[in-house]
Short mmCIF file of C-alpha atoms in Angstrom, two decimals:
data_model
loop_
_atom_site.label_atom_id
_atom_site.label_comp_id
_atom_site.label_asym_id
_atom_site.label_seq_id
_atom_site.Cartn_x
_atom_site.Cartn_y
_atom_site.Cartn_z
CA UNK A 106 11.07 -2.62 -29.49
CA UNK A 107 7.86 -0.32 -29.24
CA UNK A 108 6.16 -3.25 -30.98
CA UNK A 109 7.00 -5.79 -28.54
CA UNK A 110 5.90 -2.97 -25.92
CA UNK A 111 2.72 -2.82 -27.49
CA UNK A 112 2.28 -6.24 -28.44
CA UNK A 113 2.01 -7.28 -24.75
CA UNK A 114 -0.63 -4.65 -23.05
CA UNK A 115 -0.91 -3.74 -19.36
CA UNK A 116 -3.81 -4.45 -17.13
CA UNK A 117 -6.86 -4.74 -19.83
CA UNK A 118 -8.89 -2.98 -16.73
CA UNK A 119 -5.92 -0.55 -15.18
CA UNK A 120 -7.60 1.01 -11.67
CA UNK A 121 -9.94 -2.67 -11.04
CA UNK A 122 -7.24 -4.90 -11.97
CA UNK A 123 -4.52 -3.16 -10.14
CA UNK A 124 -7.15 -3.08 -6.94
CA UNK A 125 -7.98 -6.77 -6.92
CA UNK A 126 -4.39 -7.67 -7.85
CA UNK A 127 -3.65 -5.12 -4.83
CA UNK A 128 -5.81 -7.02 -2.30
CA UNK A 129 -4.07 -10.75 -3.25
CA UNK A 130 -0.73 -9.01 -2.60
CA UNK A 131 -2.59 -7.92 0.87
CA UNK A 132 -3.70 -11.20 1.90
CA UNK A 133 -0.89 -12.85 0.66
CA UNK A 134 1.12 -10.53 3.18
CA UNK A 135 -1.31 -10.82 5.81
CA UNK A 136 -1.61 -14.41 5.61
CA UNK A 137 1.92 -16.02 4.91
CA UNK A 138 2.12 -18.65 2.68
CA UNK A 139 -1.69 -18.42 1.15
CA UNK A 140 -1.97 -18.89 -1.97
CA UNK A 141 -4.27 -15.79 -4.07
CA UNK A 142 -4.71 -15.50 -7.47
CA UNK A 143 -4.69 -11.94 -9.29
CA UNK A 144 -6.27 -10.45 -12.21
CA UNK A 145 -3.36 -10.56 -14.32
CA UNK A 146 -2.55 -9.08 -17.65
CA UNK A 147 -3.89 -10.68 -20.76
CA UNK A 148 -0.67 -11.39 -22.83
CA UNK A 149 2.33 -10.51 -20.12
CA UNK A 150 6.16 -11.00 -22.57
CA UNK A 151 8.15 -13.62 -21.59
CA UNK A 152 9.88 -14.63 -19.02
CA UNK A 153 6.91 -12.97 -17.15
CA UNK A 154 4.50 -15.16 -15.76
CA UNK A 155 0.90 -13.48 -15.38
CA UNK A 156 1.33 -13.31 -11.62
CA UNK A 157 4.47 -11.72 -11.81
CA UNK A 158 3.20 -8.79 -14.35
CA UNK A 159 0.54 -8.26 -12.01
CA UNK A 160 2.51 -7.61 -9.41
CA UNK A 161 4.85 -5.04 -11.27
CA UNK A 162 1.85 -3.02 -12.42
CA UNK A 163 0.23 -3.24 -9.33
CA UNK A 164 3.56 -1.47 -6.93
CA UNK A 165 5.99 -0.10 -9.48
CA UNK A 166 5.78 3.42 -10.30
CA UNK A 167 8.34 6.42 -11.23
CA UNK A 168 8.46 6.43 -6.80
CA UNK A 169 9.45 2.87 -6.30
CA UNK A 170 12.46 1.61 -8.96
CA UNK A 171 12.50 -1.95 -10.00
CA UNK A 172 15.78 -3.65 -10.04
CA UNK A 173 14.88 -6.76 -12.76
CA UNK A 174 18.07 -9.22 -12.33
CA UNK A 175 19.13 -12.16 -14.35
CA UNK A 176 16.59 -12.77 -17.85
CA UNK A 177 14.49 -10.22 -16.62
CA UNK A 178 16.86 -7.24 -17.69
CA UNK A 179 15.61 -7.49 -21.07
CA UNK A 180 11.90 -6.41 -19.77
CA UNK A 181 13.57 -2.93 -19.06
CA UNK A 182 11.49 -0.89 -21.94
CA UNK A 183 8.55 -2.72 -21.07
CA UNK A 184 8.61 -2.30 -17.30
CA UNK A 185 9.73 1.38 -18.40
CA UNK A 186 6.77 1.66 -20.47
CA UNK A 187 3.43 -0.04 -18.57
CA UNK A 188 5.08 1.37 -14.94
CA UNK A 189 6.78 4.62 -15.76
CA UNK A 190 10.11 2.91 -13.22
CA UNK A 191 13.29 3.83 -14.30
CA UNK A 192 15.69 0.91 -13.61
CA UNK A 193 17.72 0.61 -10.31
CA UNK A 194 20.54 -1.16 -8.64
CA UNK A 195 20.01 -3.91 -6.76
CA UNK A 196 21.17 -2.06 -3.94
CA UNK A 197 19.16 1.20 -4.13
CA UNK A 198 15.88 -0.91 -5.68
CA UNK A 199 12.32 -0.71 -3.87
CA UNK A 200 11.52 -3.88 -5.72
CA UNK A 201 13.84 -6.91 -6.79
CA UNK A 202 12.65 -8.97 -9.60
CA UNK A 203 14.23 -12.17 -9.59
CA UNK A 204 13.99 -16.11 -10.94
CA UNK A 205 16.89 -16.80 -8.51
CA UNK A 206 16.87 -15.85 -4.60
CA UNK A 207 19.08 -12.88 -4.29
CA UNK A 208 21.65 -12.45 -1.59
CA UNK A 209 19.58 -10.17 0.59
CA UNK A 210 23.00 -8.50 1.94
CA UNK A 211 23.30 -6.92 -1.20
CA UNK A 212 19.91 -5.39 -1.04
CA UNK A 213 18.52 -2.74 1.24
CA UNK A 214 17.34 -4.01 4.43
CA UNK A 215 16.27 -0.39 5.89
CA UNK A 216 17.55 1.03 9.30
CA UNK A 217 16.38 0.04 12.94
CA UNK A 218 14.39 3.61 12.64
CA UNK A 219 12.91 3.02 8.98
CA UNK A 220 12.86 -0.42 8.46
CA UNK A 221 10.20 0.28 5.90
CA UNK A 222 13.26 1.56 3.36
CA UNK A 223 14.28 -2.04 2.68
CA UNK A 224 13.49 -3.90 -0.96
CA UNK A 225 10.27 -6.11 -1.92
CA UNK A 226 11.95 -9.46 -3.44
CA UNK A 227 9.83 -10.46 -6.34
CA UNK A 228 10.53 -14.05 -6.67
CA UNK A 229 9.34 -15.38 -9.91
CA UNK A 230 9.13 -19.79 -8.86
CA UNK A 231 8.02 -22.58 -11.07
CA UNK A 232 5.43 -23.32 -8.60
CA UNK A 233 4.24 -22.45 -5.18
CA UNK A 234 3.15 -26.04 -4.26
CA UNK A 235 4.82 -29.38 -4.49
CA UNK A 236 8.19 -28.36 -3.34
CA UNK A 237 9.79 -29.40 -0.28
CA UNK A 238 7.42 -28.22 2.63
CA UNK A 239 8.22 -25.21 4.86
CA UNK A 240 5.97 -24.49 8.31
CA UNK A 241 5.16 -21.13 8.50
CA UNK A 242 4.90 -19.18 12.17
CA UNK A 243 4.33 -15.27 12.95
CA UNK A 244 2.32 -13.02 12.44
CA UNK A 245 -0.77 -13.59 10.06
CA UNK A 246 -0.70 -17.31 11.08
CA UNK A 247 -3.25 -18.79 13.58
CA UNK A 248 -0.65 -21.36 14.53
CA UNK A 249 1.50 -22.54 11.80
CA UNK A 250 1.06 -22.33 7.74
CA UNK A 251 2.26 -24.94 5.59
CA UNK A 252 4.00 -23.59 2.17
CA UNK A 253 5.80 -25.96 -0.38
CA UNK A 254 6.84 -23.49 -3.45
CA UNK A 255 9.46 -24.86 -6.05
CA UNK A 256 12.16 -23.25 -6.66
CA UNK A 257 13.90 -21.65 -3.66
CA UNK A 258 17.54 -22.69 -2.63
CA UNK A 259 18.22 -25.49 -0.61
CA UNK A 260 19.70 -23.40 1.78
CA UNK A 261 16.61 -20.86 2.34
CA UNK A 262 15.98 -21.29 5.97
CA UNK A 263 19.02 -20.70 6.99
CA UNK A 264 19.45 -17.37 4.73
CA UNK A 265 15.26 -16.25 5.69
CA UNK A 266 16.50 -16.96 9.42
CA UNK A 267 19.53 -14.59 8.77
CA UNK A 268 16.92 -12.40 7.26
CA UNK A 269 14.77 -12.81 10.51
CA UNK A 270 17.75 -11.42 13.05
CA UNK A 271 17.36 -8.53 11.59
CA UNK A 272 13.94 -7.83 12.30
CA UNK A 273 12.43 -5.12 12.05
CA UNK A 274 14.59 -4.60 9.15
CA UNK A 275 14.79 -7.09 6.64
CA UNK A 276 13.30 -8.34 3.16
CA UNK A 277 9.92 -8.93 2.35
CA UNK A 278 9.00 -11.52 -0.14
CA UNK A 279 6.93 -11.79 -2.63
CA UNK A 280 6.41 -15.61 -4.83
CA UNK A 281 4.90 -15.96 -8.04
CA UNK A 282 3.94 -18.47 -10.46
CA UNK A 283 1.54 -18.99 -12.93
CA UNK A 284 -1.85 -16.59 -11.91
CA UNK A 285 -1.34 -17.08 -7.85
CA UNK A 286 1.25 -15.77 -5.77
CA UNK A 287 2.29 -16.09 -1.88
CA UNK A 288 4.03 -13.56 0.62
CA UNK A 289 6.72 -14.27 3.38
CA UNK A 290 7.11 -10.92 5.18
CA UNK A 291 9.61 -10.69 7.61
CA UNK A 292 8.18 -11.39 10.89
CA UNK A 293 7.34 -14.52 9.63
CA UNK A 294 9.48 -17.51 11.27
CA UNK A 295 10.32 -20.56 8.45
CA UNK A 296 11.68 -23.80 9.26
CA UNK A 297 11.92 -27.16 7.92
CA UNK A 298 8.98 -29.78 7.85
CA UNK A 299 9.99 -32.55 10.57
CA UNK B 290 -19.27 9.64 -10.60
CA UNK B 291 -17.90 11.40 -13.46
CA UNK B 292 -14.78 14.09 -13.24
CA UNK B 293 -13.19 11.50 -10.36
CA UNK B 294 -11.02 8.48 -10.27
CA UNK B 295 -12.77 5.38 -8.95
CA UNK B 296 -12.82 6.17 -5.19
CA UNK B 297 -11.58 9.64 -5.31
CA UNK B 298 -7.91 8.65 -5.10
CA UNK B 299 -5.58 8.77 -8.63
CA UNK B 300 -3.89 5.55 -9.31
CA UNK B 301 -0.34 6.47 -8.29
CA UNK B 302 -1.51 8.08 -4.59
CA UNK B 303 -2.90 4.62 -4.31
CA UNK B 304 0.31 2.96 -5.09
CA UNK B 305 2.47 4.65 -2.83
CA UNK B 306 -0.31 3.99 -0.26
CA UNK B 307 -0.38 0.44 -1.21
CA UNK B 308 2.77 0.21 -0.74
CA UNK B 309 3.33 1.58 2.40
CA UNK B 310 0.30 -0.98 3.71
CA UNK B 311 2.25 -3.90 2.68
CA UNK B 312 5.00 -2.78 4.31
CA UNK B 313 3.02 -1.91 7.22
CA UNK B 314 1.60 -4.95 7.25
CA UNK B 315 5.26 -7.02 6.99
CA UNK B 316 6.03 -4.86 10.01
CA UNK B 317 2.98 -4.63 12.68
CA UNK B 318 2.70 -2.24 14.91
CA UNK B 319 5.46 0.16 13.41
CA UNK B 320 4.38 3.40 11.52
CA UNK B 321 5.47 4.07 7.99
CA UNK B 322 4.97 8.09 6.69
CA UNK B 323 3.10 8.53 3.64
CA UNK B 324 1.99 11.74 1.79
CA UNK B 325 -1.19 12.16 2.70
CA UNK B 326 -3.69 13.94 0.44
CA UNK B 327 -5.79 16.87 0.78
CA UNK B 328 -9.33 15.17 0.96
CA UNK B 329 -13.00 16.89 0.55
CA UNK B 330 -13.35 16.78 4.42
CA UNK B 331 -11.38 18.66 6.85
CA UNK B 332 -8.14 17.07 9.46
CA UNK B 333 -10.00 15.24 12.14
CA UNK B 334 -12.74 13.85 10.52
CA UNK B 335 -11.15 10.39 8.73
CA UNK B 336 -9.01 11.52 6.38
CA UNK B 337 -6.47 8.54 7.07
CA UNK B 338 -9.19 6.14 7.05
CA UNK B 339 -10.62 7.29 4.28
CA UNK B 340 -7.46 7.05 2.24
CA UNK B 341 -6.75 3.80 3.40
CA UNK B 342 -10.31 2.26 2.17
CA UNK B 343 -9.55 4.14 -0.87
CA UNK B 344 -7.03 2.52 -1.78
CA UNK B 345 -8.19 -0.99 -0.80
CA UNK B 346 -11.94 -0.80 -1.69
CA UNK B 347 -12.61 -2.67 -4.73
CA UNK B 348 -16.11 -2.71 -6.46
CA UNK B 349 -17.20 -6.23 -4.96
CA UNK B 350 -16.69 -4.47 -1.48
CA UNK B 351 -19.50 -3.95 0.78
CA UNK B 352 -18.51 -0.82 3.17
CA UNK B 353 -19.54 -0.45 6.66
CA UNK B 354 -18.75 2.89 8.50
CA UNK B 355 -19.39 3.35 11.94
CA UNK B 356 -18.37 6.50 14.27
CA UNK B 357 -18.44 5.67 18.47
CA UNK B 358 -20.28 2.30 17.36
CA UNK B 359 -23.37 4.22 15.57
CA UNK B 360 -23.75 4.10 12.15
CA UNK B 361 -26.29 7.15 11.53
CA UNK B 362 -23.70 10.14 13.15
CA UNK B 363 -22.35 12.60 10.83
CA UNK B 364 -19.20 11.42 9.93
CA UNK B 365 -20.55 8.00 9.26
CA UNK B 366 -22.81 8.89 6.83
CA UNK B 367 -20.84 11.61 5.26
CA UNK B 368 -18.07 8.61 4.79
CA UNK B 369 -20.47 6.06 3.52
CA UNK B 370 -22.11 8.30 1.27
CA UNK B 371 -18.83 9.60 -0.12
CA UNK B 372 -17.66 5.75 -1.44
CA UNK B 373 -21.25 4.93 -2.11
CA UNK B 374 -20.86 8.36 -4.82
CA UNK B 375 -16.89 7.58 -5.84
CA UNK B 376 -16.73 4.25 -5.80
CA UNK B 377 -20.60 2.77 -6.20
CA UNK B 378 -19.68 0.23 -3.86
CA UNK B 379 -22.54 -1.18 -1.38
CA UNK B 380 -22.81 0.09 1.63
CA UNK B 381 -24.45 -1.76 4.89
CA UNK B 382 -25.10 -0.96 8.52
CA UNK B 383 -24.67 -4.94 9.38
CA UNK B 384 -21.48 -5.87 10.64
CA UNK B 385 -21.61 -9.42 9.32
CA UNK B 386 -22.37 -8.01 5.72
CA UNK B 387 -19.35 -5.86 5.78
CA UNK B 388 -16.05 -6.86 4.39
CA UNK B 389 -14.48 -3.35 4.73
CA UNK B 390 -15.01 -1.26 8.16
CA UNK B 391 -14.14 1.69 8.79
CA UNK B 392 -14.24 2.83 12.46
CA UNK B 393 -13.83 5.76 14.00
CA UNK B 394 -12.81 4.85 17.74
CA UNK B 395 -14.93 1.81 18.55
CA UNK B 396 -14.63 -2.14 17.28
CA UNK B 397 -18.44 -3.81 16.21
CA UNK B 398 -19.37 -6.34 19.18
CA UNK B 399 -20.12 -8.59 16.36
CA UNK B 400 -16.36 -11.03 16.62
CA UNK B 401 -14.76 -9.65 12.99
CA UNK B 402 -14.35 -12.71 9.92
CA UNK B 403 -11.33 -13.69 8.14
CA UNK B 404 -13.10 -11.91 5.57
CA UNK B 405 -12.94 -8.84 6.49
CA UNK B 406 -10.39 -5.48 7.13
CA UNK B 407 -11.03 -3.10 9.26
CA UNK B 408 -9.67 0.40 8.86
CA UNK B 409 -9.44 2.66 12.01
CA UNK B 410 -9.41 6.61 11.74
CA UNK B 411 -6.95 7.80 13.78
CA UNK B 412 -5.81 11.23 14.85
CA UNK B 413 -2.14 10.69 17.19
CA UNK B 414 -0.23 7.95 15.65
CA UNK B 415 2.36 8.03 17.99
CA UNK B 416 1.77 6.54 21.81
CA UNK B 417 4.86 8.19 22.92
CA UNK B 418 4.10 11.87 21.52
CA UNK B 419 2.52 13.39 24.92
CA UNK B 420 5.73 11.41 26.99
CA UNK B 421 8.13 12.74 24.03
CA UNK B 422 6.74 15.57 21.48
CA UNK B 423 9.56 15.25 19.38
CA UNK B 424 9.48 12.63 16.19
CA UNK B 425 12.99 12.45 16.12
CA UNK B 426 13.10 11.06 19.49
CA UNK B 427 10.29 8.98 19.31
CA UNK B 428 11.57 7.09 16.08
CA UNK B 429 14.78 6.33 18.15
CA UNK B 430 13.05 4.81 21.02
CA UNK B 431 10.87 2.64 18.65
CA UNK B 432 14.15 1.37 16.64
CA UNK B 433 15.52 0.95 20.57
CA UNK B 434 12.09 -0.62 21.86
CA UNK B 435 12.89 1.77 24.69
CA UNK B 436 9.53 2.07 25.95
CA UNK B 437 10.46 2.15 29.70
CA UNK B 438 9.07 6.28 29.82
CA UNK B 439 5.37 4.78 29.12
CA UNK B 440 5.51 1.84 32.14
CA UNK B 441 6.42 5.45 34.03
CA UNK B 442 3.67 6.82 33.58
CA UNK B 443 2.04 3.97 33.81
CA UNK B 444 3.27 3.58 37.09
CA UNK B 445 2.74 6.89 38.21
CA UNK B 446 -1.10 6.44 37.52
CA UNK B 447 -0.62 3.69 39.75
CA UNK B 448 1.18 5.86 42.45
CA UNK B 449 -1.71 8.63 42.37
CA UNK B 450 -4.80 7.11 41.41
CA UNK B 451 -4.45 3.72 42.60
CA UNK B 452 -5.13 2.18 38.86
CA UNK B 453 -4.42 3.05 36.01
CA UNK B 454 -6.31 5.35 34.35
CA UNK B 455 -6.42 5.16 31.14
CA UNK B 456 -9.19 4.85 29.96
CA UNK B 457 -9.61 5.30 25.86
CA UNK B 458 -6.92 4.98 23.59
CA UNK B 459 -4.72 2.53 25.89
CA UNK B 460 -1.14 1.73 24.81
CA UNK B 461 -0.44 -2.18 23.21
CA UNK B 462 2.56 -3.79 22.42
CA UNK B 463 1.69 -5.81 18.45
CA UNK B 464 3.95 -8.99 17.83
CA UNK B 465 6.27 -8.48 21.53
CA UNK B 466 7.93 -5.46 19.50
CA UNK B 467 6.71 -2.17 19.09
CA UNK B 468 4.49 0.07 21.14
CA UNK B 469 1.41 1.07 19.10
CA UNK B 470 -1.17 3.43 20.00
CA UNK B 471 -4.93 1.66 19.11
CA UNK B 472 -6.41 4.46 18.56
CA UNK B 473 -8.99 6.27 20.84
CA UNK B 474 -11.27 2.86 21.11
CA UNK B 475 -12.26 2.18 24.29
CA UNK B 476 -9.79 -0.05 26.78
CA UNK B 477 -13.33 -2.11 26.80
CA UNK B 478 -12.15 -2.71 22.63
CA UNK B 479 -8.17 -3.67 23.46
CA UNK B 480 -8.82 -7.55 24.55
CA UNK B 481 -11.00 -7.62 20.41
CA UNK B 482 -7.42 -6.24 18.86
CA UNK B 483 -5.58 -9.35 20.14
CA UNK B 484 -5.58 -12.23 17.72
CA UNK B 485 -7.85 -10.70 15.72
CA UNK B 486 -9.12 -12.74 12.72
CA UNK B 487 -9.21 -9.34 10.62
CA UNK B 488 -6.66 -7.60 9.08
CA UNK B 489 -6.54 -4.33 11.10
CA UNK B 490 -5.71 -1.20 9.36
CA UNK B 491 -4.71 2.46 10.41
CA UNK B 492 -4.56 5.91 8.70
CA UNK B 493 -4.04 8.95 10.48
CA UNK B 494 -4.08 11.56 8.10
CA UNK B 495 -3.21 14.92 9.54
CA UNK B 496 -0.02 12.88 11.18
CA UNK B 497 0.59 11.11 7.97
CA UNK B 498 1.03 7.76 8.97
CA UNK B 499 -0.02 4.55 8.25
CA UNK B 500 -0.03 0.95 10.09
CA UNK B 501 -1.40 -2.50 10.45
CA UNK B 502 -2.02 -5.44 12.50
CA UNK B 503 -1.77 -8.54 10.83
CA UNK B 504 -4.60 -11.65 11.42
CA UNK B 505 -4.00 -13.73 15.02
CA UNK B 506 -1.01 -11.23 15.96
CA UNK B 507 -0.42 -10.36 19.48
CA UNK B 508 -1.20 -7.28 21.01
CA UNK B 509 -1.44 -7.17 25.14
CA UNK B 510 -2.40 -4.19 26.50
CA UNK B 511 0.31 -2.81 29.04
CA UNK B 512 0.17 -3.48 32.75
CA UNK B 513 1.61 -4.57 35.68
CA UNK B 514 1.97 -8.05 37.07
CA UNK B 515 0.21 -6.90 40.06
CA UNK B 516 -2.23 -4.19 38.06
CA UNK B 517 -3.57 -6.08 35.82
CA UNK B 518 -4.71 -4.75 32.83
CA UNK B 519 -8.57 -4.45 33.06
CA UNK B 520 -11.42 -3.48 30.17
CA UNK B 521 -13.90 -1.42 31.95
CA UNK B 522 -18.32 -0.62 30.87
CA UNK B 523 -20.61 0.79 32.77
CA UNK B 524 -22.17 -1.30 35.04
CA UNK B 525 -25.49 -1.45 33.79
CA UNK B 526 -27.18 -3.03 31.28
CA UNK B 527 -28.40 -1.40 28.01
CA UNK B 528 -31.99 0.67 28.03
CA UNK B 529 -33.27 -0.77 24.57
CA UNK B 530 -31.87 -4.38 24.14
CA UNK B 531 -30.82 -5.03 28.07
CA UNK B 532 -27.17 -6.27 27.11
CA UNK B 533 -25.23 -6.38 30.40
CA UNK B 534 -21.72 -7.17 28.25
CA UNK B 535 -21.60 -4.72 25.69
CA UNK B 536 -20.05 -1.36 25.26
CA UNK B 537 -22.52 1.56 26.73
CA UNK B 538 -22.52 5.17 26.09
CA UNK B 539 -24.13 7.40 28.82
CA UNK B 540 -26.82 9.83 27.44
CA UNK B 541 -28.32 12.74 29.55
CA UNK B 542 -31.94 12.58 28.90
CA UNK B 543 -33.23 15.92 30.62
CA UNK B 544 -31.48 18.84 32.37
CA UNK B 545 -32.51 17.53 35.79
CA UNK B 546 -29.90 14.59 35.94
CA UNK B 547 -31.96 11.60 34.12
CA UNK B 548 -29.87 9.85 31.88
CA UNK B 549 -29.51 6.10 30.58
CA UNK B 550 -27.17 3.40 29.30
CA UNK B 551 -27.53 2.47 25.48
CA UNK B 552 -25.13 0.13 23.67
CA UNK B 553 -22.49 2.44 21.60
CA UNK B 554 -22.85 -0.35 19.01
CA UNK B 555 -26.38 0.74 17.02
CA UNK B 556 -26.51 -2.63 14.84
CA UNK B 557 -25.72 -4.67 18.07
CA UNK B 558 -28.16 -3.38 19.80
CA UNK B 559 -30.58 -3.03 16.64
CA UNK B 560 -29.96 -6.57 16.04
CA UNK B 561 -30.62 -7.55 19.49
CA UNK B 562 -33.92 -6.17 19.97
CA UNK B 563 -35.10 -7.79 16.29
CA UNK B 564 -34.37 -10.89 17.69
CA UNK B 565 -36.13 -9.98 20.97
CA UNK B 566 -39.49 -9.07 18.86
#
């Protein structure tokens, strides 16, 4: 096990990487549905995709615990190691990682006074174009955002608008694939292309 | 700068502040507590900006700090020169260069790029606090939206003055939802906030908060249909580069009553009068 920890290395430049991988995650927030690419790790272990690893080094600390569902459970000494997180449930996690959209009831959505207590998803896709295509309105958006990721369940807008009643509680999303990832806070409105 | 993390900050205070930005910024307008750190300045001048920049600045950054508009007052300089010594990054005085600026209580004249943030200082957080001192009850009436107390008073400056009178640091509702104060910027600044192409960031250190307003997000001033919310200047035109639309700061020139009109804005009104020559 500590081999495969050290066979796949963090951020090859910790603060600068974690700061430039900080500001995609930023834009990609601000900006719903952009696409920005991070400086990911060199060698991230499987199932990780680059983007993905960047992200976890970039938020997850000992102060925020990572819940990592389905084939990500294995990464538990790894994330352990390169983030100092101890593992959570899903339902007391400041960040979900996920290749699967989670049922957001069973995650924390925050209260109407701190909304901000509510779980980052981080959705691990196959990739965040060429799927079927989403418009994008809110916040962040001049007037509407095209975004076409693989991967998310056929029955997303109707779960993300479930997610959007709740506002200003609710899940924040974060998609990954390959080197780039894309944010969908939750003031952002999704519906299908017509 | 050896002995110090790059930009002052260690890596896991800039984590929990990153995370509380992207949260703020999933959620404009609402404030989100973070454990402020003690910084080598004193309460009151930046320390919530200055955290905030810390833990977005990045080495390609070029840093622009301005205090009232000018970019040669104290705290300016002191700011500038404390990333320019922790961080290396470059520093400017031109808006259009920058694509981090940090503001103390003005926005540049210059309209703000898609490529830039802009991270306000700010001292009270909270737009309710002198209507309702207590946190407690302030944090209810945000989860509520129950923001009728500030139309009262609102009103009442209406009922006494004939206006209303507010003249710096003038309350905004971000994204139809929550009240937000803008920080002591001139009303003249409010209309620049609203569908701003900028990411707008706020750190208010002694108070321990931190917010956002995302790019081309509403924020509308409060008013009344038939009070009108209006961004007052100085009805004069500027001294040195003659602007009649810009922001103006009064200075008293003698101790016999002279006094003029310059812009607030140094590199707008720098700018200006290169152009002029």
């Amino acid at each position: 096990m500590a081999d495969h920890i050290l066979a796949h290395p963090g951020f090859a430049d910790p603060v600068h990487d974690a700061q430039s991988s900080f500001r995609a995650l930023l834009q990609a927030l601000a900006r719903p549905g952009t696409l920005h690419a991070v400086a990911a790790p060199p060698d991230p272990p499987a199932p990780l995709s680059p983007a993905t690893a960047a992200v976890l080094l970039t938020l997850v600390d000992s102060d925020a615990p990572v819940h990592l569902a389905g084939p990500f459970a294995l990464l538990a000494p790894w994330v352990a190691f390169h983030t100092g997180s101890g593992e959570a449930a899903a339902d007391g996690a400041a960040f979900v990682l996920a290749d699967a959209l989670p049922e957001f009831a069973a995650l924390p959505t925050g209260s109407d006074e701190i909304p901000e207590a509510s779980a980052t998803v981080i959705l691990q896709v196959p990739a965040l174009k060429g799927g079927p295509p989403l418009i994008l309105r809110g916040p962040g958006i001049e007037t509407m955002q095209e975004f076409a990721p693989l991967g998310l369940p056929g029955d997303f807008v109707a779960r993300w608008a479930a997610n959007r009643r709740l506002y200003p509680r609710g899940i924040d999303l974060v998609l990954c694939a390959g080197d780039r990832i894309a944010g969908l806070p939750r003031s952002t409105t999704v519906t299908e292309w017509r | 700068m050896k002995g110090y993390n790059f930009a002052y900050l260690d890596e896991q205070t800039k984590r929990m502040l990153r995370r509380a930005l992207l949260k703020a910024v999933a959620i404009p307008g609402h404030q989100i507590p973070f454990g402020a750190r003690e910084m080598p300045l004193p309460y009151g001048w930046g320390t919530g900006g200055i955290q905030v920049t810390a833990s977005v600045i990045g080495r390609g950054d070029t840093l622009k700090v301005i205090d009232q508009g000018a970019d040669d007052t104290t705290n300016a300089v002191s700011i500038r020169r404390f990333f320019a010594k922790t961080a290396g990054v470059r520093t400017t005085t031109r808006t259009a260069e920058a694509t981090v600026i940090q503001t103390r209580h003005r926005i540049p004249e210059t309209p703000l790029t898609d490529a830039q943030i802009i991270v306000y200082q700010v001292p009270q957080p909270e737009p309710l606090y002198k209507l309702e001192p207590s946190r407690t009850e302030t944090r209810r009436m945000h989860a509520l939206a129950d923001y009728g107390a500030m139309h009262v008073k609102l009103y009442e400056q209406v009922a006494r003055y004939g206006q209303i009178a507010i003249s710096y640091d003038y309350p905004v509702m971000v994204n139809g939802r929550h009240l937000m104060a803008p920080s002591p910027i001139p009303a003249f600044d409010n209309p620049k906030m609203h569908r701003m192409k900028a990411l707008q960031l706020f750190g208010a250190g002694r108070e321990k908060r931190i917010y956002a307003v995302p790019p081309y997000t509403e924020v509308v001033s409060l008013d009344f249909e038939d009070y009108p919310f209006r961004a007052g200047r100085a009805p004069h035109a500027c001294a040195l580069c003659g602007d009649t639309a810009s922001y103006l700061d009064e200075v008293v020139t003698d101790d016999r009553g002279g006094r003029m009109f310059v812009c607030s804005d140094t590199n707008h009104c720098a700018t200006r009068r290169e152009r002029a020559a």
